[in-house]
């Protein structure tokens, strides 16, 4: 809720639940304004309320009530004579012409919160999701487009950083659930000998195919339709990507998926898991922590998943035969988990690669895969209470939201 007030001042003005009520009203009002086309109508400059009502097809008497509320919430500015303009915050974050626009996310969350969160109590009571999230999306083409555009925008901001931070992916890449194709494209552009196979649902692959063609990579990146929990993932891949995927499944399903991924890799193969972890890094801003916890609750309600701790996913990977587990920080709340299968000459008697416990602190302190991020020192520190190596970008404050959602407003 962009009220731009000091938190101490807010606490002095009203009880916390009342402030949350205002925030809920602000969220709903912003969503209504977006659906009515208010923000889009003001992209080219201020308009008097009469002209704004004409352009948006709204009632000239009721529209100012919404507009004045949006002024209070920080979305609009008002000048004398009932002339309204997008605020700097709105101009920087809700302009759909920008690849970093938050507009798709606002539209998606409006639909989801308005429909699926009615099942919150039942999901907590039973431990089962209240709805079939992807079935719900399939029945709502507009919401599905907003969801896919939102994911694409997030990936657009992170893909170059992932390509610069990840270890060498080898020659064959398996992208599990990466239908928008941003990460496969970024890695193939960074590694000219790399080919990639993306496995995802047919609808999710539609935009990815177009991006692959646009990037001139149709001969190196293939899109295979299928449910990642059942589809043939192939074999002999050097690296597999599971990006923002584990949080949508429960523990048993994640265990099964990671074993399937292990079987699709060659001995010595690598898996990269991109997630926000429940054990957030020290110094995470309060807003980022609050959203992470709320998003975890949303996953429980809508998909039966949640945000998992790093050690939980690392443990499942060890059960699947992976070892040499690392944690590397990226921009915003997302982090990269890297794990490797044993080489053929160190595999267990079955030849499939025996499970290996995570290595002790400092086991890879001089590893060749350590990456120095631009503008920050790279340091490795042990995970508290664990044994997993971790790479931290020292000295840089962590962003509240993914880089794709903060870059435009902060220019």
Coordinates of C-alpha atoms in Angstrom, one line a residue, residues 56-338:
X56 CA -12.9 5.0 -19.9
X57 CA -16.7 4.8 -20.4
X58 CA -17.4 5.5 -16.7
X59 CA -19.9 7.6 -14.8
X60 CA -18.7 11.2 -14.4
X61 CA -20.1 11.5 -11.0
X62 CA -18.8 8.2 -9.5
X63 CA -15.4 8.1 -11.2
X64 CA -13.9 11.0 -9.0
X65 CA -14.7 9.0 -5.9
X66 CA -12.4 6.2 -7.2
X67 CA -9.8 8.7 -8.4
X68 CA -9.7 10.6 -5.0
X69 CA -9.2 7.3 -3.2
X70 CA -6.3 6.5 -5.6
X71 CA -4.8 9.8 -4.8
X72 CA -4.8 8.9 -1.1
X73 CA -3.3 5.5 -1.9
X74 CA -0.5 7.1 -3.9
X75 CA -1.5 5.9 -7.3
X76 CA -2.7 9.2 -8.8
X77 CA -1.9 12.9 -8.4
X78 CA -4.6 15.6 -8.5
X79 CA -4.4 19.3 -9.4
X80 CA -7.1 22.0 -9.0
X81 CA -10.0 21.6 -11.3
X82 CA -10.3 17.9 -10.9
X83 CA -7.3 17.2 -13.2
X84 CA -5.7 13.8 -12.5
X85 CA -2.4 12.3 -13.5
X86 CA -0.5 9.0 -12.8
X87 CA 1.8 9.4 -9.8
X88 CA 5.5 8.7 -10.4
X89 CA 5.1 5.3 -8.7
X90 CA 2.3 4.4 -11.1
X91 CA 4.1 5.8 -14.2
X92 CA 7.1 3.7 -13.3
X93 CA 5.5 0.4 -12.4
X94 CA 2.1 0.0 -14.2
X95 CA 3.0 1.1 -17.8
X96 CA 2.5 -2.1 -19.9
X97 CA 4.8 -0.7 -22.6
X98 CA 7.7 -1.4 -20.2
X99 CA 9.1 -5.0 -20.1
X100 CA 9.4 -4.5 -16.3
X101 CA 5.8 -3.5 -15.8
X102 CA 4.0 -4.7 -12.6
X103 CA 0.6 -4.4 -14.4
X104 CA 0.3 -8.1 -15.3
X105 CA 1.1 -9.1 -11.7
X106 CA -1.5 -6.6 -10.3
X107 CA -4.1 -8.1 -12.7
X108 CA -3.2 -11.7 -11.9
X109 CA -3.3 -11.2 -8.1
X110 CA -6.6 -9.3 -8.3
X111 CA -8.2 -12.4 -9.9
X112 CA -6.5 -14.9 -7.7
X113 CA -7.2 -13.2 -4.4
X114 CA -10.7 -12.4 -5.4
X115 CA -11.6 -16.0 -6.2
X116 CA -9.2 -18.6 -4.8
X117 CA -8.5 -17.2 -1.4
X118 CA -12.0 -17.8 -0.3
X119 CA -10.8 -21.3 0.4
X120 CA -8.1 -20.2 2.8
X121 CA -9.8 -21.6 6.0
X122 CA -10.7 -24.9 4.3
X123 CA -7.1 -25.4 3.1
X124 CA -5.6 -24.8 6.5
X125 CA -8.2 -27.0 8.1
X126 CA -7.8 -30.0 5.7
X127 CA -4.2 -29.6 4.6
X128 CA -5.3 -29.8 0.9
X129 CA -5.5 -27.0 -1.7
X130 CA -8.9 -25.4 -2.0
X131 CA -8.8 -25.4 -5.8
X132 CA -7.0 -26.7 -8.9
X133 CA -4.8 -23.7 -9.7
X134 CA -3.9 -24.7 -13.2
X135 CA -7.4 -25.9 -14.0
X136 CA -8.6 -22.5 -12.8
X137 CA -6.1 -20.8 -15.1
X138 CA -7.2 -22.9 -18.1
X139 CA -10.7 -21.7 -17.6
X140 CA -9.6 -18.0 -17.5
X141 CA -7.7 -17.2 -20.7
X142 CA -7.2 -13.5 -19.8
X143 CA -5.9 -14.4 -16.3
X144 CA -3.6 -17.1 -17.8
X145 CA -2.1 -14.5 -20.2
X146 CA -1.5 -12.1 -17.3
X147 CA 0.1 -15.0 -15.3
X148 CA 2.4 -16.0 -18.2
X149 CA 3.3 -12.3 -18.9
X150 CA 4.1 -11.9 -15.2
X151 CA 6.4 -14.9 -15.2
X152 CA 8.1 -13.8 -18.4
X153 CA 8.7 -10.3 -16.9
X154 CA 10.3 -11.8 -13.8
X155 CA 12.5 -14.1 -16.0
X156 CA 13.5 -11.3 -18.3
X157 CA 15.1 -9.5 -15.3
X158 CA 16.7 -12.6 -13.8
X159 CA 17.9 -14.6 -16.9
X160 CA 21.1 -12.5 -17.6
X161 CA 22.1 -12.8 -14.0
X162 CA 21.4 -16.5 -13.9
X163 CA 23.5 -17.0 -17.1
X164 CA 26.4 -15.1 -15.5
X165 CA 26.1 -16.8 -12.1
X166 CA 25.4 -20.5 -13.0
X167 CA 28.3 -23.0 -13.6
X168 CA 29.0 -24.0 -17.2
X169 CA 25.9 -26.0 -18.3
X170 CA 27.8 -28.3 -20.7
X171 CA 26.4 -29.2 -24.1
X172 CA 22.8 -30.4 -23.3
X173 CA 20.3 -28.6 -21.1
X174 CA 17.0 -29.8 -19.8
X175 CA 14.6 -26.9 -18.8
X176 CA 11.8 -28.4 -16.6
X177 CA 8.8 -26.2 -16.6
X178 CA 10.5 -23.2 -18.3
X179 CA 7.8 -22.6 -20.9
X180 CA 8.5 -18.9 -21.4
X181 CA 12.0 -20.0 -22.6
X182 CA 13.8 -17.0 -21.2
X183 CA 16.4 -19.0 -19.2
X184 CA 17.1 -21.5 -22.0
X185 CA 17.6 -18.7 -24.4
X186 CA 19.9 -16.7 -22.1
X187 CA 22.1 -19.8 -21.4
X188 CA 22.3 -20.8 -25.1
X189 CA 23.3 -17.2 -26.0
X190 CA 26.0 -17.3 -23.4
X191 CA 27.2 -20.8 -24.4
X192 CA 27.3 -21.2 -28.2
X193 CA 27.6 -25.0 -28.1
X194 CA 24.7 -25.5 -25.8
X195 CA 21.3 -27.1 -26.9
X196 CA 18.2 -27.1 -24.8
X197 CA 15.0 -29.0 -24.4
X198 CA 12.1 -27.3 -22.6
X199 CA 9.3 -29.5 -21.2
X200 CA 6.1 -27.7 -20.1
X201 CA 2.4 -27.6 -20.6
X202 CA 1.2 -26.8 -24.1
X203 CA -0.3 -23.4 -23.2
X204 CA 2.9 -22.4 -21.3
X205 CA 5.0 -23.1 -24.4
X206 CA 3.1 -20.9 -26.8
X207 CA 5.0 -17.7 -25.9
X208 CA 8.3 -19.6 -25.5
X209 CA 8.2 -20.9 -29.1
X210 CA 7.8 -17.4 -30.4
X211 CA 10.7 -16.1 -28.3
X212 CA 12.9 -19.0 -29.5
X213 CA 12.2 -18.2 -33.1
X214 CA 12.8 -14.5 -32.5
X215 CA 16.1 -15.3 -30.9
X216 CA 17.2 -17.3 -33.9
X217 CA 17.6 -20.5 -31.8
X218 CA 15.0 -22.8 -33.3
X219 CA 17.8 -25.2 -34.3
X220 CA 19.2 -25.4 -30.7
X221 CA 16.1 -25.0 -28.4
X222 CA 13.2 -27.5 -28.7
X223 CA 9.9 -27.2 -26.8
X224 CA 8.3 -30.4 -25.8
X225 CA 4.7 -30.3 -24.5
X226 CA 3.9 -32.4 -21.4
X227 CA 3.2 -32.5 -17.7
X228 CA 6.6 -32.4 -16.0
X229 CA 5.4 -35.0 -13.4
X230 CA 4.7 -37.5 -16.2
X231 CA 6.4 -36.5 -19.4
X232 CA 9.5 -38.2 -20.8
X233 CA 12.4 -36.0 -19.7
X234 CA 14.9 -37.9 -21.9
X235 CA 18.4 -38.9 -20.7
X236 CA 22.0 -37.9 -20.9
X237 CA 21.5 -34.2 -20.2
X238 CA 24.4 -32.3 -18.7
X239 CA 22.4 -29.8 -16.7
X240 CA 18.7 -29.5 -15.6
X241 CA 16.8 -26.4 -14.6
X242 CA 14.0 -26.4 -12.0
X243 CA 13.2 -22.8 -11.8
X244 CA 10.4 -21.7 -9.5
X245 CA 8.9 -25.1 -9.7
X246 CA 9.5 -26.9 -6.4
X247 CA 7.3 -24.5 -4.4
X248 CA 4.2 -25.6 -6.4
X249 CA 4.5 -29.3 -5.2
X250 CA 4.3 -31.0 -1.8
X251 CA 7.2 -33.0 -0.3
X252 CA 6.4 -36.4 -1.9
X253 CA 5.8 -34.9 -5.3
X254 CA 9.1 -33.0 -5.1
X255 CA 11.0 -36.1 -4.1
X256 CA 9.5 -38.0 -7.1
X257 CA 10.2 -35.1 -9.5
X258 CA 13.9 -34.7 -8.4
X259 CA 14.4 -38.5 -8.8
X260 CA 13.0 -38.2 -12.4
X261 CA 15.4 -35.3 -13.1
X262 CA 18.3 -37.3 -11.7
X263 CA 17.5 -40.1 -14.1
X264 CA 17.5 -37.7 -17.0
X265 CA 21.0 -36.5 -16.3
X266 CA 24.3 -38.1 -17.2
X267 CA 26.7 -39.2 -14.4
X268 CA 28.3 -36.0 -13.0
X269 CA 25.3 -33.9 -14.3
X270 CA 24.2 -30.8 -12.5
X271 CA 20.8 -29.5 -11.4
X272 CA 20.1 -25.8 -10.8
X273 CA 17.1 -25.0 -8.6
X274 CA 15.9 -21.4 -8.6
X275 CA 13.7 -20.5 -5.6
X276 CA 13.1 -18.1 -2.7
X277 CA 13.9 -20.1 0.4
X278 CA 12.0 -20.0 3.7
X279 CA 15.2 -19.4 5.6
X280 CA 15.7 -16.0 4.2
X281 CA 19.2 -14.4 4.2
X282 CA 20.1 -12.1 7.0
X283 CA 19.2 -8.5 6.1
X284 CA 16.2 -9.4 4.0
X285 CA 13.9 -6.3 4.0
X286 CA 10.7 -6.7 6.0
X287 CA 8.5 -6.2 2.9
X288 CA 10.4 -9.0 1.1
X289 CA 10.0 -11.3 4.1
X290 CA 6.3 -10.5 4.5
X291 CA 5.7 -11.2 0.8
X292 CA 7.6 -14.5 0.9
X293 CA 5.5 -15.7 3.9
X294 CA 2.3 -14.6 2.2
X295 CA 3.3 -16.2 -1.1
X296 CA 4.0 -19.4 0.8
X297 CA 0.5 -19.3 2.2
X298 CA -0.9 -18.6 -1.2
X299 CA 0.8 -21.8 -2.5
X300 CA -0.7 -23.8 0.3
X301 CA -4.2 -22.5 -0.6
X302 CA -4.0 -22.8 -4.3
X303 CA -1.5 -25.6 -5.1
X304 CA -0.7 -27.6 -2.0
X305 CA 2.9 -26.4 -2.0
X306 CA 4.8 -23.8 -0.1
X307 CA 8.1 -22.0 0.1
X308 CA 10.6 -24.5 1.4
X309 CA 13.8 -24.1 3.4
X310 CA 17.1 -24.6 1.6
X311 CA 17.9 -27.6 3.7
X312 CA 14.6 -29.3 2.8
X313 CA 15.2 -29.1 -0.9
X314 CA 18.9 -30.0 -0.4
X315 CA 17.8 -33.1 1.5
X316 CA 15.5 -34.2 -1.3
X317 CA 18.4 -33.8 -3.7
X318 CA 20.7 -35.9 -1.6
X319 CA 18.0 -38.6 -1.5
X320 CA 17.9 -38.5 -5.3
X321 CA 21.7 -39.0 -5.5
X322 CA 23.0 -35.4 -5.7
X323 CA 25.9 -34.0 -3.7
X324 CA 28.3 -31.0 -3.7
X325 CA 25.3 -28.7 -2.9
X326 CA 25.8 -24.9 -3.1
X327 CA 23.7 -21.9 -2.5
X328 CA 24.3 -18.8 -4.5
X329 CA 22.6 -15.4 -4.0
X330 CA 20.9 -13.5 -6.8
X331 CA 19.2 -10.2 -7.0
X332 CA 16.0 -9.9 -5.0
X333 CA 14.6 -12.8 -3.0
X334 CA 15.5 -15.5 -5.5
X335 CA 18.5 -17.7 -4.9
X336 CA 20.2 -20.5 -6.8
X337 CA 20.8 -24.0 -5.5
X338 CA 23.4 -26.0 -7.4

